[in-house]
PDB file of C-alpha atoms in Angstrom:
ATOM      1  CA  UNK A   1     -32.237  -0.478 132.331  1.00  0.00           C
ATOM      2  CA  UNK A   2     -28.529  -0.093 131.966  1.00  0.00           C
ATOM      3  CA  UNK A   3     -28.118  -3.958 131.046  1.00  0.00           C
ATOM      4  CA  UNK A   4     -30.451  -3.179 128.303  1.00  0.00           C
ATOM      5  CA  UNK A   5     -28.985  -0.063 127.029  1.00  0.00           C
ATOM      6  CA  UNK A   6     -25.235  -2.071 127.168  1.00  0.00           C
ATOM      7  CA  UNK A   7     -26.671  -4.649 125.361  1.00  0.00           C
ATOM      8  CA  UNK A   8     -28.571  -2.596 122.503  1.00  0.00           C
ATOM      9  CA  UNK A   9     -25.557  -0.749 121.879  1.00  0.00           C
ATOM     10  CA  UNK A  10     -23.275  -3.979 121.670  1.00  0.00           C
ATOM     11  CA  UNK A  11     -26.050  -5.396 119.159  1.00  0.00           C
ATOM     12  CA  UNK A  12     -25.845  -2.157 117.059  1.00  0.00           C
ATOM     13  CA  UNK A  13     -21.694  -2.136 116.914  1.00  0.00           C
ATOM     14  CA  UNK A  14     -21.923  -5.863 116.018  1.00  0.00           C
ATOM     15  CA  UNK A  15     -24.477  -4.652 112.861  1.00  0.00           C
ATOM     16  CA  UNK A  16     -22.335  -2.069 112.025  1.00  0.00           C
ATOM     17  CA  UNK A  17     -19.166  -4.189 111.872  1.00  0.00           C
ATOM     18  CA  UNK A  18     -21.162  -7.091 109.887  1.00  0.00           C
ATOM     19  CA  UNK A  19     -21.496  -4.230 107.095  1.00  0.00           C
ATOM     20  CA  UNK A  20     -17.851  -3.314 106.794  1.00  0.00           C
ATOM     21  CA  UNK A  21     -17.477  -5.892 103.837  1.00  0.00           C
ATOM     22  CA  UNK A  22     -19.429  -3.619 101.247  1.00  0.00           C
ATOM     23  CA  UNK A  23     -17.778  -0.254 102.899  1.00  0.00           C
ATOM     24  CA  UNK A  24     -17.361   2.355  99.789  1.00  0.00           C
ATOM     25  CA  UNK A  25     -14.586   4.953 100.117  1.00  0.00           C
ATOM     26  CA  UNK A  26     -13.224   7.748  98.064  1.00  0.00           C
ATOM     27  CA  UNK A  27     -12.313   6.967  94.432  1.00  0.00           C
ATOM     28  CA  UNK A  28      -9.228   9.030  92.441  1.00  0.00           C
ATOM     29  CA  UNK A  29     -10.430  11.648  90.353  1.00  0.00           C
ATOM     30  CA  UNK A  30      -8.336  12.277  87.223  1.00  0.00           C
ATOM     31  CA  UNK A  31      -7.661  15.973  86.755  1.00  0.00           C
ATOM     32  CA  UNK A  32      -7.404  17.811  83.139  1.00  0.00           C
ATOM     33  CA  UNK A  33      -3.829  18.792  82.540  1.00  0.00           C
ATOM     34  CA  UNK A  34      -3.547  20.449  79.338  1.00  0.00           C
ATOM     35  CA  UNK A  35      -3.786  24.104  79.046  1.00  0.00           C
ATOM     36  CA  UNK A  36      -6.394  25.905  77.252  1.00  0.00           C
ATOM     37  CA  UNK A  37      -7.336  29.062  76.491  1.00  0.00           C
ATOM     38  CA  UNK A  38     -10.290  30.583  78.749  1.00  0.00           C
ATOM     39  CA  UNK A  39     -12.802  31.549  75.522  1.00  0.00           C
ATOM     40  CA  UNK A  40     -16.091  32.911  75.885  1.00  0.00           C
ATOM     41  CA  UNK A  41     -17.627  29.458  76.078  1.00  0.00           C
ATOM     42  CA  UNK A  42     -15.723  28.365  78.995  1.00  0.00           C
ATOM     43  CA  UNK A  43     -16.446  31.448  80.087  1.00  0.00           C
ATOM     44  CA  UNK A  44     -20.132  30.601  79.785  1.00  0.00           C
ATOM     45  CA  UNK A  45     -20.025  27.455  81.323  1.00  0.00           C
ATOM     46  CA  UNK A  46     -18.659  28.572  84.206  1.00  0.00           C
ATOM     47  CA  UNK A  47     -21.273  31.089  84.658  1.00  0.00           C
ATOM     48  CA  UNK A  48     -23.866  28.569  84.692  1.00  0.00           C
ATOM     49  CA  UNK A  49     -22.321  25.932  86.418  1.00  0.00           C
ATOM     50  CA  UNK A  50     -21.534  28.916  89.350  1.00  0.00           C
ATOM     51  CA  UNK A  51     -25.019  29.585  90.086  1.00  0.00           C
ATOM     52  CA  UNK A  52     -25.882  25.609  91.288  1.00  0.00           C
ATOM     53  CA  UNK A  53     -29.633  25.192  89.882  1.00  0.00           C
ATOM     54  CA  UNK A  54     -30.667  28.238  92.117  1.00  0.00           C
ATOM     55  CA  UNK A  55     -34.655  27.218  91.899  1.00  0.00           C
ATOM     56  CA  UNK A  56     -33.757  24.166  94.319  1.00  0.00           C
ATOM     57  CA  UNK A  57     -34.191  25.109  97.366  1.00  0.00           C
ATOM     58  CA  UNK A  58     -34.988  21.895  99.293  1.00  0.00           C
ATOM     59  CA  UNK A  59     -34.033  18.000  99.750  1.00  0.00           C
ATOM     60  CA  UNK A  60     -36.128  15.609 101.408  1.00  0.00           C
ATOM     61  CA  UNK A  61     -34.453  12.362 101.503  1.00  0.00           C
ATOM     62  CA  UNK A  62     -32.663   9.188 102.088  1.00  0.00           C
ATOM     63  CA  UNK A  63     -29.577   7.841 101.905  1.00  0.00           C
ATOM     64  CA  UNK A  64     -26.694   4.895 103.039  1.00  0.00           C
ATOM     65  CA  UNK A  65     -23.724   7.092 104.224  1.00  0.00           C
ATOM     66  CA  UNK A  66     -20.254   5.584 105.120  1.00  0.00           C
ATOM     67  CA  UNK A  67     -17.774   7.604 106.712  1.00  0.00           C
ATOM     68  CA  UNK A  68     -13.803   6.863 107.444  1.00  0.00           C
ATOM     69  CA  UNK A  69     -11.135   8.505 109.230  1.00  0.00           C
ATOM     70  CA  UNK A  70      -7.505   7.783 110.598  1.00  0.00           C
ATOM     71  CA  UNK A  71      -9.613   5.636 114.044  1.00  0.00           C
ATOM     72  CA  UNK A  72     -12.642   4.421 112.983  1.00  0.00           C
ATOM     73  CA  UNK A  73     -14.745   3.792 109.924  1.00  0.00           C
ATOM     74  CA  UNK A  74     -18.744   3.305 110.134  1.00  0.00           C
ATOM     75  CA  UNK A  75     -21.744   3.000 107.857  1.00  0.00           C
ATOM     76  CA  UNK A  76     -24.707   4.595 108.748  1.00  0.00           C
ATOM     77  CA  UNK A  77     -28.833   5.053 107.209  1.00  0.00           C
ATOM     78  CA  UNK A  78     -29.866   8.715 107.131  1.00  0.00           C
ATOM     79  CA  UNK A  79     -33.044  10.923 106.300  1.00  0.00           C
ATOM     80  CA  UNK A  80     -31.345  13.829 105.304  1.00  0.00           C
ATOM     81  CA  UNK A  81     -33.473  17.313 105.440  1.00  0.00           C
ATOM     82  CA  UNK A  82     -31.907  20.602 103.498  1.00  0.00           C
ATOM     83  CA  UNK A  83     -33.441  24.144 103.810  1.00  0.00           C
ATOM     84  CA  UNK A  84     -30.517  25.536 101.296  1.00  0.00           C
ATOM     85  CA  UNK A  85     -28.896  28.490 102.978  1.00  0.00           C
ATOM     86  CA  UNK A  86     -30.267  27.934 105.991  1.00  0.00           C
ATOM     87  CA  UNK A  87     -30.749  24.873 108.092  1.00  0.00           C
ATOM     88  CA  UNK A  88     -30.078  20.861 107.429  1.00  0.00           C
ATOM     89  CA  UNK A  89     -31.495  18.228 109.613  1.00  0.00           C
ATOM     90  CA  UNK A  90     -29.926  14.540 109.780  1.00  0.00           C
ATOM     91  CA  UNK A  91     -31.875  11.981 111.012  1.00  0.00           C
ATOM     92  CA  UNK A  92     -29.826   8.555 111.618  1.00  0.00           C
ATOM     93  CA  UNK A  93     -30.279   4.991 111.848  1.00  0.00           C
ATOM     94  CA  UNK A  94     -27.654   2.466 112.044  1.00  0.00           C
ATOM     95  CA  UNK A  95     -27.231  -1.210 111.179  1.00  0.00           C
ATOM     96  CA  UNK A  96     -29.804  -3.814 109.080  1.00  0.00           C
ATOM     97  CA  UNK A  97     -32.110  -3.330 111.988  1.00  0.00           C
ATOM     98  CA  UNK A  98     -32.807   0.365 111.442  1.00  0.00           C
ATOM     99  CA  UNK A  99     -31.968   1.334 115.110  1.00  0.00           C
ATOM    100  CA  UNK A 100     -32.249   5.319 115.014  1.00  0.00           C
ATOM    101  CA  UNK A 101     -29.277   6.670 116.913  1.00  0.00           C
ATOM    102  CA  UNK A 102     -29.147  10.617 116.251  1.00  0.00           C
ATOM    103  CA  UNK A 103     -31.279  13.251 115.162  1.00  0.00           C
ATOM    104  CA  UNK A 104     -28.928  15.777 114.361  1.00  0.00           C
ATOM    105  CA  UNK A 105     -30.320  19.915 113.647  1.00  0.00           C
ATOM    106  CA  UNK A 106     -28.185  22.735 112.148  1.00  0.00           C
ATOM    107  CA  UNK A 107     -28.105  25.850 111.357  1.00  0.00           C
ATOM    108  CA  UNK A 108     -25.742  28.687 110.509  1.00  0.00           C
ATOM    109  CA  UNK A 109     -25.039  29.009 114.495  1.00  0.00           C
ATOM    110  CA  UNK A 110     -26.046  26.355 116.433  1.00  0.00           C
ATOM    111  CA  UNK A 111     -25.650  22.256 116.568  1.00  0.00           C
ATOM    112  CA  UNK A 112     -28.488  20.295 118.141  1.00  0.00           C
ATOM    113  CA  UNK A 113     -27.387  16.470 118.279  1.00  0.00           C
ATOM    114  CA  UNK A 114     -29.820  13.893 120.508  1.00  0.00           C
ATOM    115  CA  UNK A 115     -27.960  10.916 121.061  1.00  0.00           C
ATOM    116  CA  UNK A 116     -30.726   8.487 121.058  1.00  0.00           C
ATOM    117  CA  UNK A 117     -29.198   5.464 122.348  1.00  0.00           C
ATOM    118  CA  UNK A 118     -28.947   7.459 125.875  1.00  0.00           C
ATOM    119  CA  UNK A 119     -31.158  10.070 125.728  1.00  0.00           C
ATOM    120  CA  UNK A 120     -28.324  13.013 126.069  1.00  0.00           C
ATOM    121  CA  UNK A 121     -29.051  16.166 123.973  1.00  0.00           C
ATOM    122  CA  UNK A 122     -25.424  18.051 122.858  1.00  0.00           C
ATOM    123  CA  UNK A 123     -25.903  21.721 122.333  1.00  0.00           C
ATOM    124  CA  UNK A 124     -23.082  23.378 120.673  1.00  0.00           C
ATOM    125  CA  UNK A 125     -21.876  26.395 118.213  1.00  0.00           C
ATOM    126  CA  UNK A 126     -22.173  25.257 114.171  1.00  0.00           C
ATOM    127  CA  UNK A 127     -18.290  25.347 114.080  1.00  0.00           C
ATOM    128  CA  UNK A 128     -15.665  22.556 112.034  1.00  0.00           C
ATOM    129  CA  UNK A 129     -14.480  21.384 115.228  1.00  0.00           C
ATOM    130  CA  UNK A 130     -18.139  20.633 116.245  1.00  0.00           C
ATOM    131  CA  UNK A 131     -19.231  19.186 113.261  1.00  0.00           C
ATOM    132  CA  UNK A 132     -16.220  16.761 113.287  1.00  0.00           C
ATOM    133  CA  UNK A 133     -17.134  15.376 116.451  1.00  0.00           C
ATOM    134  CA  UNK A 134     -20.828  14.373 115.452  1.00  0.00           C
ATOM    135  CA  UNK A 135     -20.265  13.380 111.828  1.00  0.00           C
ATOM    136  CA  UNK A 136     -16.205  12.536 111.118  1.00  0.00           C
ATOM    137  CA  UNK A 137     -15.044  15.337 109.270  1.00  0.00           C
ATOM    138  CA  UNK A 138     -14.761  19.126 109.336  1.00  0.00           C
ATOM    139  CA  UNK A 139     -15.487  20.644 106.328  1.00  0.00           C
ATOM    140  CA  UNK A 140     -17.171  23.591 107.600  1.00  0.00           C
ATOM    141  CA  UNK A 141     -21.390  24.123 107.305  1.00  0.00           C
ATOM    142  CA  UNK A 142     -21.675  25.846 104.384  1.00  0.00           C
ATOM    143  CA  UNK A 143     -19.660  23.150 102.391  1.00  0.00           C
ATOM    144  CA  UNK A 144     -20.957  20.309 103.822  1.00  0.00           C
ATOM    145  CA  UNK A 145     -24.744  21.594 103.496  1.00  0.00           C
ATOM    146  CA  UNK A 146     -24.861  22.499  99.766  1.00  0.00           C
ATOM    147  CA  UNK A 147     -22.210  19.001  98.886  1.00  0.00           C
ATOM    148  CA  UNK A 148     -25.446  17.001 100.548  1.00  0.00           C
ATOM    149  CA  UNK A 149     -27.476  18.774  98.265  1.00  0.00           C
ATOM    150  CA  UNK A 150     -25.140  17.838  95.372  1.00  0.00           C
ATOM    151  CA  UNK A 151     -25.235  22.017  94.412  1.00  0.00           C
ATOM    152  CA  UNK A 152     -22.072  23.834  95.589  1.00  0.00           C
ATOM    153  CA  UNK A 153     -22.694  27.585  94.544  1.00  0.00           C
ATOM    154  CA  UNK A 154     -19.448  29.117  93.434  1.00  0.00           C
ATOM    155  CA  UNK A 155     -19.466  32.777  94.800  1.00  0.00           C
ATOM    156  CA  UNK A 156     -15.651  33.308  92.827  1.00  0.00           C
ATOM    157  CA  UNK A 157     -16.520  35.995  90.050  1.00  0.00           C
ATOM    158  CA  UNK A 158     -15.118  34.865  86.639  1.00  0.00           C
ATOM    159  CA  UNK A 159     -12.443  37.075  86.505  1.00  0.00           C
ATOM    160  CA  UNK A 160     -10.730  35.018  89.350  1.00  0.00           C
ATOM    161  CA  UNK A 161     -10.313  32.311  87.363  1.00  0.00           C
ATOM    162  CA  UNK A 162      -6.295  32.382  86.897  1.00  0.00           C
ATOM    163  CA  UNK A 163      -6.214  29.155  83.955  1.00  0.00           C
ATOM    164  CA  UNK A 164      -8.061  26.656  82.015  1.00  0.00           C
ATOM    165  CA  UNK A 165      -7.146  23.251  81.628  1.00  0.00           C
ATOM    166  CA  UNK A 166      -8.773  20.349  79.481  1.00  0.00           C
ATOM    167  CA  UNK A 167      -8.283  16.750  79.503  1.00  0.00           C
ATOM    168  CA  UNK A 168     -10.927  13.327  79.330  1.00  0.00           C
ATOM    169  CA  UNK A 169     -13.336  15.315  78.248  1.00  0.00           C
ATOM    170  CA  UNK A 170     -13.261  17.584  80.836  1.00  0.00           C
ATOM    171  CA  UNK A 171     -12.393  21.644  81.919  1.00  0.00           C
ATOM    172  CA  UNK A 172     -10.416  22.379  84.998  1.00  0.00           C
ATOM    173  CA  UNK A 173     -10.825  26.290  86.040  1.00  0.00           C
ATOM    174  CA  UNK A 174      -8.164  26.954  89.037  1.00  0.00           C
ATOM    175  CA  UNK A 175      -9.412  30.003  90.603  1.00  0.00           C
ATOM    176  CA  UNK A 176      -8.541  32.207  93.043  1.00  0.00           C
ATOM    177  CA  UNK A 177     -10.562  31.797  96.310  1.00  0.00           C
ATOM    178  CA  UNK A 178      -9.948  34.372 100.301  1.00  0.00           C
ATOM    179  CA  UNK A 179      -8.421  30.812 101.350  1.00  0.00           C
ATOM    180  CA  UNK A 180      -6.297  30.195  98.458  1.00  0.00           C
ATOM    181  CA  UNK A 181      -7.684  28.850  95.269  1.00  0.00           C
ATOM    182  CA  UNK A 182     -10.438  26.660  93.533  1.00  0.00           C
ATOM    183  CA  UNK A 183     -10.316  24.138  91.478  1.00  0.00           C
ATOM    184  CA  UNK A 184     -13.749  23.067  89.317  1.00  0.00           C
ATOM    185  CA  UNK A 185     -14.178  20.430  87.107  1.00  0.00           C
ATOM    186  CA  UNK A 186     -16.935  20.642  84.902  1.00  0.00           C
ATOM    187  CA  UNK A 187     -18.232  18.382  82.066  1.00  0.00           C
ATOM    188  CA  UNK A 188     -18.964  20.845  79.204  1.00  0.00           C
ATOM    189  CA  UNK A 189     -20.909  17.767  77.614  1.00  0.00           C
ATOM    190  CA  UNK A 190     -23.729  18.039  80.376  1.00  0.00           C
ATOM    191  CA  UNK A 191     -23.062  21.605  82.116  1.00  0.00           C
ATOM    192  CA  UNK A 192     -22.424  19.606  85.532  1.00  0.00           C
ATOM    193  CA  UNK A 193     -19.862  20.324  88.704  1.00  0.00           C
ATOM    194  CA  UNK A 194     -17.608  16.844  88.477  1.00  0.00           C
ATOM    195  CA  UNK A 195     -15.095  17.892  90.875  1.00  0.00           C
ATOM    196  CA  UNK A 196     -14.203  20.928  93.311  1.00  0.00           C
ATOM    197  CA  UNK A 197     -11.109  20.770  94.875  1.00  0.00           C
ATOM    198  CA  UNK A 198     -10.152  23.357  97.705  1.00  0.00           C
ATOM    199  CA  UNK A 199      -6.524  24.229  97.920  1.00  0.00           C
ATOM    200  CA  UNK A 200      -4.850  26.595 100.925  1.00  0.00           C
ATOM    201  CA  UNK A 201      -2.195  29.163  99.927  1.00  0.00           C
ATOM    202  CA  UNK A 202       1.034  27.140  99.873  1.00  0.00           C
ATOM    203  CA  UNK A 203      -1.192  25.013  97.519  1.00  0.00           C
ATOM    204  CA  UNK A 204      -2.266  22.356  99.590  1.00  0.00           C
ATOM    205  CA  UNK A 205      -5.511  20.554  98.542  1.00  0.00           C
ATOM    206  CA  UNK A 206      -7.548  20.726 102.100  1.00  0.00           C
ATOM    207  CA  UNK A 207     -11.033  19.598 100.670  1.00  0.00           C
ATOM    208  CA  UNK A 208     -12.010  17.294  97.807  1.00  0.00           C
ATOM    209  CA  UNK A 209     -15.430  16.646  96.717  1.00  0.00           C
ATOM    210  CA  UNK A 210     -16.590  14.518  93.438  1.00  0.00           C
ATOM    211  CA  UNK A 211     -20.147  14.347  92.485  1.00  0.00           C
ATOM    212  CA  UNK A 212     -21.251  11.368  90.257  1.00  0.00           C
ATOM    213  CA  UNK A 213     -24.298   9.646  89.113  1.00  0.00           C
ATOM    214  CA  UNK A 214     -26.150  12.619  88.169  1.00  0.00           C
ATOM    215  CA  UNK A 215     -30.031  12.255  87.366  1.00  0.00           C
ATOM    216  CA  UNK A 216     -32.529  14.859  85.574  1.00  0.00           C
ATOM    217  CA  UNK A 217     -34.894  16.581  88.207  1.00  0.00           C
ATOM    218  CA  UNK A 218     -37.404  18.364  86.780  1.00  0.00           C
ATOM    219  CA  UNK A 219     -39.388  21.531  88.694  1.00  0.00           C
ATOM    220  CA  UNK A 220     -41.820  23.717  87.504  1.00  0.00           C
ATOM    221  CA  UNK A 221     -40.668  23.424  84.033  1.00  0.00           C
ATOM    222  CA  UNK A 222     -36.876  24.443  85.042  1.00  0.00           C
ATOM    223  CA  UNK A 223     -34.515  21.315  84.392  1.00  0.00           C
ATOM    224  CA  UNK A 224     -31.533  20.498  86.105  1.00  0.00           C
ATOM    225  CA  UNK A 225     -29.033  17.623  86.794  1.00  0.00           C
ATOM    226  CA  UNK A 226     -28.340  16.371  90.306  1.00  0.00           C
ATOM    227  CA  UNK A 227     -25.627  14.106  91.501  1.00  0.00           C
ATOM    228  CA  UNK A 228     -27.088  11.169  93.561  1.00  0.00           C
ATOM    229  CA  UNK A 229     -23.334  10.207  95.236  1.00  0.00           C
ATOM    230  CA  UNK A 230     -21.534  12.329  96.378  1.00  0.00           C
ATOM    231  CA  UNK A 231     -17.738  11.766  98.036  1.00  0.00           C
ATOM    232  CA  UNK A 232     -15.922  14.182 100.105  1.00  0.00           C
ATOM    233  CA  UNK A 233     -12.485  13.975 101.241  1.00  0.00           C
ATOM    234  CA  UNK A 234     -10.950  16.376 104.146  1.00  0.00           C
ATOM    235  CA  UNK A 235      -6.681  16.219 104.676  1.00  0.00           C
ATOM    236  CA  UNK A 236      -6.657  16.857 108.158  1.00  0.00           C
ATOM    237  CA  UNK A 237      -3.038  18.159 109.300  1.00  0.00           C
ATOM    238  CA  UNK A 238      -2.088  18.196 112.830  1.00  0.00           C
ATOM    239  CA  UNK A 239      -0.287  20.525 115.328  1.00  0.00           C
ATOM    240  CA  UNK A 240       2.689  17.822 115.334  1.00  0.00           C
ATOM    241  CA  UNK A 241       3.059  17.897 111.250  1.00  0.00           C
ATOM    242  CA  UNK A 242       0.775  14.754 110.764  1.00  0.00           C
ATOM    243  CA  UNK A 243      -2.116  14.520 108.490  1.00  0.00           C
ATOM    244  CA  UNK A 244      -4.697  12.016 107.717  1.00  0.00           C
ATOM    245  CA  UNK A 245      -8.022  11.382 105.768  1.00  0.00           C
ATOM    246  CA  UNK A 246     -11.494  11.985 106.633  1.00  0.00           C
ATOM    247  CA  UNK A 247     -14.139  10.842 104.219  1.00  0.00           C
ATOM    248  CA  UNK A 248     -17.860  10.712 103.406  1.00  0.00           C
ATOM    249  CA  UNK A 249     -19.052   9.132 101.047  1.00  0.00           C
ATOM    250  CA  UNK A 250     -23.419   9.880 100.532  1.00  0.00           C
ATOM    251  CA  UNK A 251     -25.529   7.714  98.058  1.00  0.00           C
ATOM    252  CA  UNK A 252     -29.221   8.539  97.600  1.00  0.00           C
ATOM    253  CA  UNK A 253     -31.877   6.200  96.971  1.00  0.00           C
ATOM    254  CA  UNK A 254     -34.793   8.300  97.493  1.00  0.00           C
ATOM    255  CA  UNK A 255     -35.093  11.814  97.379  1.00  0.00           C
ATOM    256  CA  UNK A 256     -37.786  14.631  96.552  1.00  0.00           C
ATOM    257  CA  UNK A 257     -36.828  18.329  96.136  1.00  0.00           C
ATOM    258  CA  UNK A 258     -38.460  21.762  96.502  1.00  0.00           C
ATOM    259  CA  UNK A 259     -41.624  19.715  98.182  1.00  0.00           C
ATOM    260  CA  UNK A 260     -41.818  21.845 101.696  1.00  0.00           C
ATOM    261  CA  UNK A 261     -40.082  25.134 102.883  1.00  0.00           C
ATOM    262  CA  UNK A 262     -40.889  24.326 106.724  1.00  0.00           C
ATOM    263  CA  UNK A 263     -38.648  24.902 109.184  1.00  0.00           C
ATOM    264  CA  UNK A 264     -36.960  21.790 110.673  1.00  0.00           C
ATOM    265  CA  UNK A 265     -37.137  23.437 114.111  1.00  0.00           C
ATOM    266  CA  UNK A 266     -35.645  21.313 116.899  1.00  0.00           C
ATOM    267  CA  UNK A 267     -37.730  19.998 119.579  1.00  0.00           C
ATOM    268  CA  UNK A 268     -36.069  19.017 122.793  1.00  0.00           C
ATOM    269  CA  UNK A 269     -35.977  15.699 123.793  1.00  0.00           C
ATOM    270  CA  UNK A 270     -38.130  14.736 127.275  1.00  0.00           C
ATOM    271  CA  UNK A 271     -35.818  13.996 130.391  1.00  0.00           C
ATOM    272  CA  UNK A 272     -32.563  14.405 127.931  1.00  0.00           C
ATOM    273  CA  UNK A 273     -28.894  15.054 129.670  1.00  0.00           C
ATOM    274  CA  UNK A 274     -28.075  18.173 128.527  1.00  0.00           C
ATOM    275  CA  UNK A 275     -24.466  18.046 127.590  1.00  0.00           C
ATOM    276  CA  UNK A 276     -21.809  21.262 125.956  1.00  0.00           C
ATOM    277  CA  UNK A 277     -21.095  19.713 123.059  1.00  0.00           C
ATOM    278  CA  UNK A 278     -18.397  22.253 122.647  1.00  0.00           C
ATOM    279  CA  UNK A 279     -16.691  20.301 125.589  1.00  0.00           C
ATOM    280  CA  UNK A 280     -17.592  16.760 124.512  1.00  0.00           C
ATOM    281  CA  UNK A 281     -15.258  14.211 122.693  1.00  0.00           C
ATOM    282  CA  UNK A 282     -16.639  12.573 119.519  1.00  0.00           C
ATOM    283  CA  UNK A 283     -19.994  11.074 120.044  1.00  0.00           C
ATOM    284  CA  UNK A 284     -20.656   7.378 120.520  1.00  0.00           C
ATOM    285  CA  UNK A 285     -21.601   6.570 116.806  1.00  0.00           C
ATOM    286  CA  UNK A 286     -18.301   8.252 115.522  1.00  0.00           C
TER     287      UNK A 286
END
């Protein structure tokens, strides 16, 4: 049995490395830099934009996700599952072969991960630290929940926006944020979220997501457009003064919304390991 688990996990590493040559990363974004005034129909805009389509309130599908940090870079197949606000499931496959690997449960608390190729089921707190470990970067639940969705809800009132800029045919609000500041790129030509950069308060970016090839969903009669890539970017910086890059990069090729509110409840593997994940390294597919 062990000969056979070695030699499914070699076969899966040697799929995953055969699909480096078509590995997608984060793209530049080019950022308005001309000031504007903020008039009442930027004002507007942002209003709408803020709210993020609040009549979704579920994803059902799938998508190729590649992921890359400072060590290690991998592409994986996922069925992605998104109560929004409340719990996210991640079901993943890896390689041409469709190997599942992880079935990965969250909610706002907990982290349920079963490593599939050996049977060992991680418990853990929903924390960054955790979520690095099972999925490459660490940009915190709520963040990484509503970017998979492709609607980031912008809780900032607009009177902490702080400037306007325009540029390309796009606005850039910088606003202030209880980490710093904002700032969200929308195309006025289509109403959509293009950009959200997170910034700490000495004005470092720490989070950059772009949302692009956006499609028109329509649900009970409400209309609204959905980005079907999405790229995120985390700058990591280190106790020592280092930094480095974690991406994801998620492109949809199937997808259904608002079709089930059932809970993606977590059942527990037969005859799994039980492991902490809050004292495990990254997992094997990371």
């Amino acid at each position: 049995m062990k000969g056979k688990r070695i030699l499914l996990w070699t076969l899966c590493v040697a799929v995953l490395l055969g699909g480096c040559a078509d590995f997608r990363t984060v793209g530049k974004q080019e950022l308005p830099a001309e000031q504007t005034a903020l008039i009442a129909e930027h004002a507007a805009l942002y209003r709408e934009v803020a709210e993020a389509s609040p009549f979704i309130h579920s994803l059902d599908g799938y998508a190729d996700v590649w992921i890359k940090t400072p060590k290690r870079q991998n592409r994986v197949f996922c069925n992605i599952l998104i109560n929004r606000g409340s719990e996210a499931r991640m079901i993943v496959t890896a390689g041409l072969l469709g190997w599942p690997v992880a079935d990965m449960f969250f909610n706002r608390d907990s982290l349920y991960v079963h490593d599939m190729l050996n049977n060992r089921l991680f418990l853990g707190s929903n924390n960054d630290l955790n979520l690095e470990k099972i999925i490459g970067v660490n940009s915190g639940y709520r963040l990484l929940t509503e970017s998979l969705l492709g609607l980031v809800n912008l809780t900032e009132p607009l009177s902490a926006v702080r400037s306007v800029k325009k540029g390309s045919g796009m606005l850039l609000f910088t606003v202030a944020s209880s980490t710093g500041s904002k700032e969200v790129v929308i195309d006025p030509s289509n109403k959509t979220l293009g950009a959200l950069l997170l910034k700490d308060w000495q004005g470092r970016t720490t989070s950059e997501i772009h949302f692009k090839n956006f499609e028109t969903i329509t649900i009970d009669g409400q209309t609204a457009l959905v980005p079907k890539e999405i790229e995120m970017m985390l700058y990591k910086r280190n106790a020592d003064g280092s930094s480095g890059e974690q991406q994801l990069v998620i492109a949809y090729y199937e997808r259904v919304f608002n079709q089930t509110s059932r809970s993606f409840r977590f059942s527990t593997p037969k005859k799994a390991k039980m492991v902490n994940l809050n004292d495990a390294s990254a997992l094997p597919w990371m």
